Amino acid sequence: MTIREMQERKKELGLTYAQIAERSGLPVGTVQKVLGGITLTPRYDTIMALESVLGEEQPVAVRESARPYNVKKQGEYTLEDYYQYPDDIRVELIDGVIYYMSSPTSAHQLIGGYIYSKMLQHMLNNGGECLPMIAPMDVQLDCDDRTMVEPDVLIVCDRDKIINRCVYGAPDFIIEILSKSTKKKDSVIKLNKYLNAGVREYWMIDPMKKKVIVYDFAHDEYPIIYGFDAKVPVGIWNGNLEIDFAEVYDHVRFLYEREK
């Protein structure tokens, strides 16, 4: 990565110099000088340490300032390790691998919140057991101690799965809103996890490409790809609710127009 790319990534992740120093093992002063453009020719090992924190999303185990977490090989982490992370550090645990989660963008939050509000209103107007929920919400997908995910929007129809600590078991419906850093995880790793865990329907929303990719696992119909001009039916509700993505886009249009 170039220094400029690292500066942009730092802004995207919302990290402070101190947090980057803590996670990279570099002195705070070194981080400030490199990312502040003062050190023009940083050492190779310094660049590699910064890339380990600011590169595309990778499985990582971060550290507290007071003491390091128990260092394990990726694939060996459990819920005991997951619960050691402080609330201001967002991670997911998938098959024993810890994934660091960057802060969501404004478009991400506005799109997820808008869709959740439509689903909640549908449930309130029509009744039924299916309950929409929105992140942050832990989902102990496989009911084991090796996986805990945090979908952006979810619907749970078996309310016995909803306990104070988390959703214990597979939701019926999940939405993930893609970003450059999470696209691979959401479209490959989570896709297969959700399918195998028994999720009935999975939407991936790509704000950059203005696409909605729908996997209707319950009826073996996937993928179906919609644009942001389409009305997308919610399959678990037999299409009685459609999300009008033209309305969704209108809700966030100002962000797209500002970037032009």
GROMACS .gro file of C-alpha atoms in nm:
model
  260
    1MET     CA    1   0.000   0.000   0.000
    2THR     CA    2   0.108   0.357  -0.057
    3ILE     CA    3   0.118   0.605   0.233
    4ARG     CA    4  -0.179   0.782   0.074
    5GLU     CA    5  -0.378   0.456   0.066
    6MET     CA    6  -0.292   0.395   0.431
    7GLN     CA    7  -0.411   0.745   0.523
    8GLU     CA    8  -0.742   0.682   0.346
    9ARG     CA    9  -0.776   0.341   0.510
   10LYS     CA   10  -0.710   0.493   0.853
   11LYS     CA   11  -0.993   0.739   0.789
   12GLU     CA   12  -1.225   0.462   0.665
   13LEU     CA   13  -1.162   0.247   0.972
   14GLY     CA   14  -1.187   0.540   1.211
   15LEU     CA   15  -0.867   0.441   1.391
   16THR     CA   16  -0.651   0.671   1.600
   17TYR     CA   17  -0.271   0.673   1.583
   18ALA     CA   18  -0.267   0.510   1.927
   19GLN     CA   19  -0.494   0.226   1.814
   20ILE     CA   20  -0.282   0.163   1.504
   21ALA     CA   21   0.031   0.162   1.718
   22GLU     CA   22  -0.128  -0.080   1.961
   23ARG     CA   23  -0.231  -0.324   1.688
   24SER     CA   24   0.086  -0.299   1.479
   25GLY     CA   25   0.337  -0.306   1.766
   26LEU     CA   26   0.496   0.018   1.645
   27PRO     CA   27   0.567   0.324   1.863
   28VAL     CA   28   0.297   0.591   1.841
   29GLY     CA   29   0.555   0.845   1.727
   30THR     CA   30   0.657   0.624   1.434
   31VAL     CA   31   0.295   0.582   1.325
   32GLN     CA   32   0.236   0.957   1.343
   33LYS     CA   33   0.547   1.039   1.142
   34VAL     CA   34   0.477   0.786   0.866
   35LEU     CA   35   0.104   0.851   0.825
   36GLY     CA   36   0.155   1.223   0.879
   37GLY     CA   37   0.397   1.237   0.585
   38ILE     CA   38   0.694   1.342   0.798
   39THR     CA   39   0.896   1.025   0.740
   40LEU     CA   40   0.922   1.005   0.361
   41THR     CA   41   1.112   0.673   0.335
   42PRO     CA   42   0.990   0.444   0.616
   43ARG     CA   43   1.157   0.108   0.671
   44TYR     CA   44   1.014  -0.198   0.500
   45ASP     CA   45   0.924  -0.370   0.828
   46THR     CA   46   0.742  -0.052   0.939
   47ILE     CA   47   0.535  -0.053   0.619
   48MET     CA   48   0.455  -0.422   0.664
   49ALA     CA   49   0.343  -0.364   1.024
   50LEU     CA   50   0.115  -0.080   0.914
   51GLU     CA   51  -0.028  -0.287   0.629
   52SER     CA   52  -0.112  -0.564   0.874
   53VAL     CA   53  -0.356  -0.322   1.037
   54LEU     CA   54  -0.464  -0.102   0.746
   55GLY     CA   55  -0.474  -0.351   0.459
   56GLU     CA   56  -0.784  -0.517   0.320
   57GLU     CA   57  -0.980  -0.699   0.587
   58GLN     CA   58  -0.779  -0.993   0.718
   59PRO     CA   59  -0.831  -1.229   1.009
   60VAL     CA   60  -0.649  -1.057   1.295
   61ALA     CA   61  -0.622  -1.083   1.669
   62VAL     CA   62  -0.596  -0.735   1.822
   63ARG     CA   63  -0.457  -0.645   2.162
   64GLU     CA   64  -0.558  -0.439   2.463
   65SER     CA   65  -0.315  -0.172   2.575
   66ALA     CA   66  -0.280  -0.326   2.921
   67ARG     CA   67  -0.209  -0.682   2.816
   68PRO     CA   68  -0.212  -0.896   2.502
   69TYR     CA   69  -0.489  -1.143   2.440
   70ASN     CA   70  -0.395  -1.507   2.456
   71VAL     CA   71  -0.216  -1.563   2.128
   72LYS     CA   72  -0.349  -1.860   1.938
   73LYS     CA   73  -0.333  -1.976   1.582
   74GLN     CA   74  -0.620  -1.864   1.363
   75GLY     CA   75  -0.879  -2.141   1.369
   76GLU     CA   76  -0.824  -2.205   1.741
   77TYR     CA   77  -1.014  -1.910   1.890
   78THR     CA   78  -1.336  -1.969   2.087
   79LEU     CA   79  -1.615  -1.766   2.241
   80GLU     CA   80  -1.402  -1.729   2.553
   81ASP     CA   81  -1.153  -1.530   2.345
   82TYR     CA   82  -1.431  -1.346   2.162
   83TYR     CA   83  -1.579  -1.213   2.487
   84GLN     CA   84  -1.238  -1.077   2.596
   85TYR     CA   85  -1.255  -0.804   2.332
   86PRO     CA   86  -1.376  -0.468   2.465
   87ASP     CA   87  -1.705  -0.332   2.332
   88ASP     CA   88  -1.536  -0.063   2.123
   89ILE     CA   89  -1.349  -0.324   1.916
   90ARG     CA   90  -1.583  -0.504   1.678
   91VAL     CA   91  -1.487  -0.854   1.570
   92GLU     CA   92  -1.656  -1.166   1.437
   93LEU     CA   93  -1.558  -1.524   1.513
   94ILE     CA   94  -1.602  -1.769   1.225
   95ASP     CA   95  -1.484  -2.129   1.260
   96GLY     CA   96  -1.227  -2.029   1.518
   97VAL     CA   97  -1.092  -1.735   1.314
   98ILE     CA   98  -1.115  -1.378   1.446
   99TYR     CA   99  -1.205  -1.111   1.189
  100TYR     CA  100  -1.169  -0.743   1.269
  101MET     CA  101  -1.469  -0.533   1.158
  102SER     CA  102  -1.424  -0.175   1.040
  103SER     CA  103  -1.672   0.099   1.132
  104PRO     CA  104  -1.971   0.111   0.892
  105THR     CA  105  -2.009   0.397   0.647
  106SER     CA  106  -2.301   0.640   0.645
  107ALA     CA  107  -2.451   0.473   0.336
  108HIS     CA  108  -2.423   0.134   0.506
  109GLN     CA  109  -2.609   0.254   0.815
  110LEU     CA  110  -2.877   0.448   0.626
  111ILE     CA  111  -2.954   0.158   0.392
  112GLY     CA  112  -2.967  -0.099   0.672
  113GLY     CA  113  -3.178   0.123   0.896
  114TYR     CA  114  -3.426   0.205   0.619
  115ILE     CA  115  -3.481  -0.160   0.527
  116TYR     CA  116  -3.511  -0.263   0.891
  117SER     CA  117  -3.776   0.007   0.947
  118LYS     CA  118  -3.983  -0.127   0.655
  119MET     CA  119  -3.959  -0.481   0.787
  120LEU     CA  120  -4.045  -0.380   1.142
  121GLN     CA  121  -4.348  -0.183   1.023
  122HIS     CA  122  -4.465  -0.482   0.818
  123MET     CA  123  -4.440  -0.706   1.124
  124LEU     CA  124  -4.624  -0.455   1.343
  125ASN     CA  125  -4.902  -0.414   1.086
  126ASN     CA  126  -4.945  -0.784   1.010
  127GLY     CA  127  -4.844  -0.965   1.327
  128GLY     CA  128  -4.677  -1.302   1.325
  129GLU     CA  129  -4.378  -1.446   1.506
  130CYS     CA  130  -4.105  -1.327   1.268
  131LEU     CA  131  -3.910  -1.050   1.440
  132PRO     CA  132  -3.677  -0.814   1.246
  133MET     CA  133  -3.355  -0.711   1.423
  134ILE     CA  134  -3.061  -0.487   1.335
  135ALA     CA  135  -2.690  -0.481   1.420
  136PRO     CA  136  -2.517  -0.481   1.655
  137MET     CA  137  -2.662  -0.821   1.744
  138ASP     CA  138  -2.454  -1.132   1.815
  139VAL     CA  139  -2.564  -1.448   1.637
  140GLN     CA  140  -2.426  -1.778   1.768
  141LEU     CA  141  -2.492  -1.931   1.428
  142ASP     CA  142  -2.391  -2.294   1.480
  143CYS     CA  143  -2.472  -2.311   1.854
  144ASP     CA  144  -2.109  -2.396   1.923
  145ASP     CA  145  -1.816  -2.201   2.071
  146ARG     CA  146  -1.633  -2.139   1.741
  147THR     CA  147  -1.862  -1.898   1.556
  148MET     CA  148  -2.030  -1.568   1.645
  149VAL     CA  149  -2.136  -1.337   1.362
  150GLU     CA  150  -2.303  -0.997   1.348
  151PRO     CA  151  -2.532  -0.958   1.042
  152ASP     CA  152  -2.647  -0.610   0.942
  153VAL     CA  153  -3.020  -0.697   0.937
  154LEU     CA  154  -3.186  -1.024   1.034
  155ILE     CA  155  -3.527  -1.179   1.088
  156VAL     CA  156  -3.587  -1.453   1.345
  157CYS     CA  157  -3.917  -1.641   1.331
  158ASP     CA  158  -3.851  -1.886   1.616
  159ARG     CA  159  -3.844  -1.649   1.913
  160ASP     CA  160  -3.706  -1.922   2.138
  161LYS     CA  161  -3.375  -1.856   1.960
  162ILE     CA  162  -3.366  -1.500   2.094
  163ILE     CA  163  -3.198  -1.490   2.434
  164ASN     CA  164  -3.057  -1.191   2.620
  165ARG     CA  165  -2.700  -1.267   2.520
  166CYS     CA  166  -2.752  -1.329   2.148
  167VAL     CA  167  -2.955  -1.504   1.880
  168TYR     CA  168  -2.879  -1.870   1.948
  169GLY     CA  169  -2.904  -2.052   1.616
  170ALA     CA  170  -2.962  -1.957   1.254
  171PRO     CA  171  -3.192  -1.663   1.173
  172ASP     CA  172  -3.446  -1.717   0.896
  173PHE     CA  173  -3.337  -1.413   0.698
  174ILE     CA  174  -3.010  -1.217   0.683
  175ILE     CA  175  -2.887  -0.904   0.504
  176GLU     CA  176  -2.522  -0.810   0.474
  177ILE     CA  177  -2.432  -0.472   0.324
  178LEU     CA  178  -2.106  -0.508   0.136
  179SER     CA  179  -1.801  -0.285   0.157
  180LYS     CA  180  -1.465  -0.314  -0.016
  181SER     CA  181  -1.310  -0.464   0.294
  182THR     CA  182  -1.589  -0.715   0.374
  183LYS     CA  183  -1.701  -0.824   0.027
  184LYS     CA  184  -1.492  -1.142   0.016
  185LYS     CA  185  -1.596  -1.250   0.365
  186ASP     CA  186  -1.966  -1.177   0.308
  187SER     CA  187  -1.988  -1.328  -0.041
  188VAL     CA  188  -1.780  -1.642   0.018
  189ILE     CA  189  -1.722  -1.731   0.383
  190LYS     CA  190  -2.053  -1.610   0.525
  191LEU     CA  191  -2.250  -1.723   0.222
  192ASN     CA  192  -2.148  -2.083   0.284
  193LYS     CA  193  -2.186  -2.053   0.660
  194TYR     CA  194  -2.541  -1.920   0.627
  195LEU     CA  195  -2.639  -2.186   0.373
  196ASN     CA  196  -2.505  -2.471   0.586
  197ALA     CA  197  -2.649  -2.332   0.911
  198GLY     CA  198  -3.005  -2.330   0.778
  199VAL     CA  199  -3.065  -1.963   0.696
  200ARG     CA  200  -3.363  -1.957   0.461
  201GLU     CA  201  -3.288  -1.634   0.274
  202TYR     CA  202  -2.975  -1.420   0.236
  203TRP     CA  203  -2.944  -1.080   0.071
  204MET     CA  204  -2.615  -0.910  -0.012
  205ILE     CA  205  -2.652  -0.540  -0.089
  206ASP     CA  206  -2.369  -0.377  -0.283
  207PRO     CA  207  -2.403   0.002  -0.247
  208MET     CA  208  -2.112   0.071  -0.481
  209LYS     CA  209  -2.255  -0.129  -0.773
  210LYS     CA  210  -2.617  -0.058  -0.672
  211LYS     CA  211  -2.702  -0.428  -0.678
  212VAL     CA  212  -2.897  -0.665  -0.455
  213ILE     CA  213  -2.798  -1.031  -0.471
  214VAL     CA  214  -3.065  -1.262  -0.331
  215TYR     CA  215  -3.011  -1.623  -0.224
  216ASP     CA  216  -3.341  -1.800  -0.160
  217PHE     CA  217  -3.194  -2.110   0.000
  218ALA     CA  218  -3.536  -2.242   0.105
  219HIS     CA  219  -3.647  -2.280  -0.258
  220ASP     CA  220  -3.306  -2.344  -0.418
  221GLU     CA  221  -3.340  -2.024  -0.620
  222TYR     CA  222  -3.012  -1.833  -0.629
  223PRO     CA  223  -2.854  -1.608  -0.704
  224ILE     CA  224  -3.109  -1.355  -0.828
  225ILE     CA  225  -2.960  -1.012  -0.897
  226TYR     CA  226  -3.163  -0.690  -0.878
  227GLY     CA  227  -3.072  -0.329  -0.945
  228PHE     CA  228  -3.151  -0.029  -0.727
  229ASP     CA  229  -3.455   0.034  -0.949
  230ALA     CA  230  -3.628  -0.292  -0.849
  231LYS     CA  231  -3.881  -0.401  -0.591
  232VAL     CA  232  -3.733  -0.702  -0.414
  233PRO     CA  233  -3.980  -0.944  -0.249
  234VAL     CA  234  -3.904  -1.083   0.096
  235GLY     CA  235  -3.933  -1.455   0.034
  236ILE     CA  236  -3.984  -1.569   0.392
  237TRP     CA  237  -4.298  -1.350   0.394
  238ASN     CA  238  -4.411  -1.499   0.060
  239GLY     CA  239  -4.352  -1.168  -0.115
  240ASN     CA  240  -4.616  -0.990   0.095
  241LEU     CA  241  -4.346  -0.731   0.165
  242GLU     CA  242  -4.138  -0.584  -0.115
  243ILE     CA  243  -3.843  -0.354  -0.053
  244ASP     CA  244  -3.851  -0.079  -0.316
  245PHE     CA  245  -3.486  -0.008  -0.383
  246ALA     CA  246  -3.573   0.303  -0.581
  247GLU     CA  247  -3.697   0.439  -0.248
  248VAL     CA  248  -3.387   0.306  -0.072
  249TYR     CA  249  -3.169   0.486  -0.325
  250ASP     CA  250  -3.367   0.809  -0.285
  251HIS     CA  251  -3.297   0.783   0.088
  252VAL     CA  252  -2.919   0.790   0.029
  253ARG     CA  253  -2.904   0.968  -0.308
  254PHE     CA  254  -2.742   1.278  -0.153
  255LEU     CA  255  -2.436   1.071  -0.062
  256TYR     CA  256  -2.390   0.949  -0.420
  257GLU     CA  257  -2.445   1.294  -0.568
  258ARG     CA  258  -2.191   1.445  -0.330
  259GLU     CA  259  -1.924   1.207  -0.461
  260LYS     CA  260  -1.971   1.315  -0.824
   0.00000   0.00000   0.00000
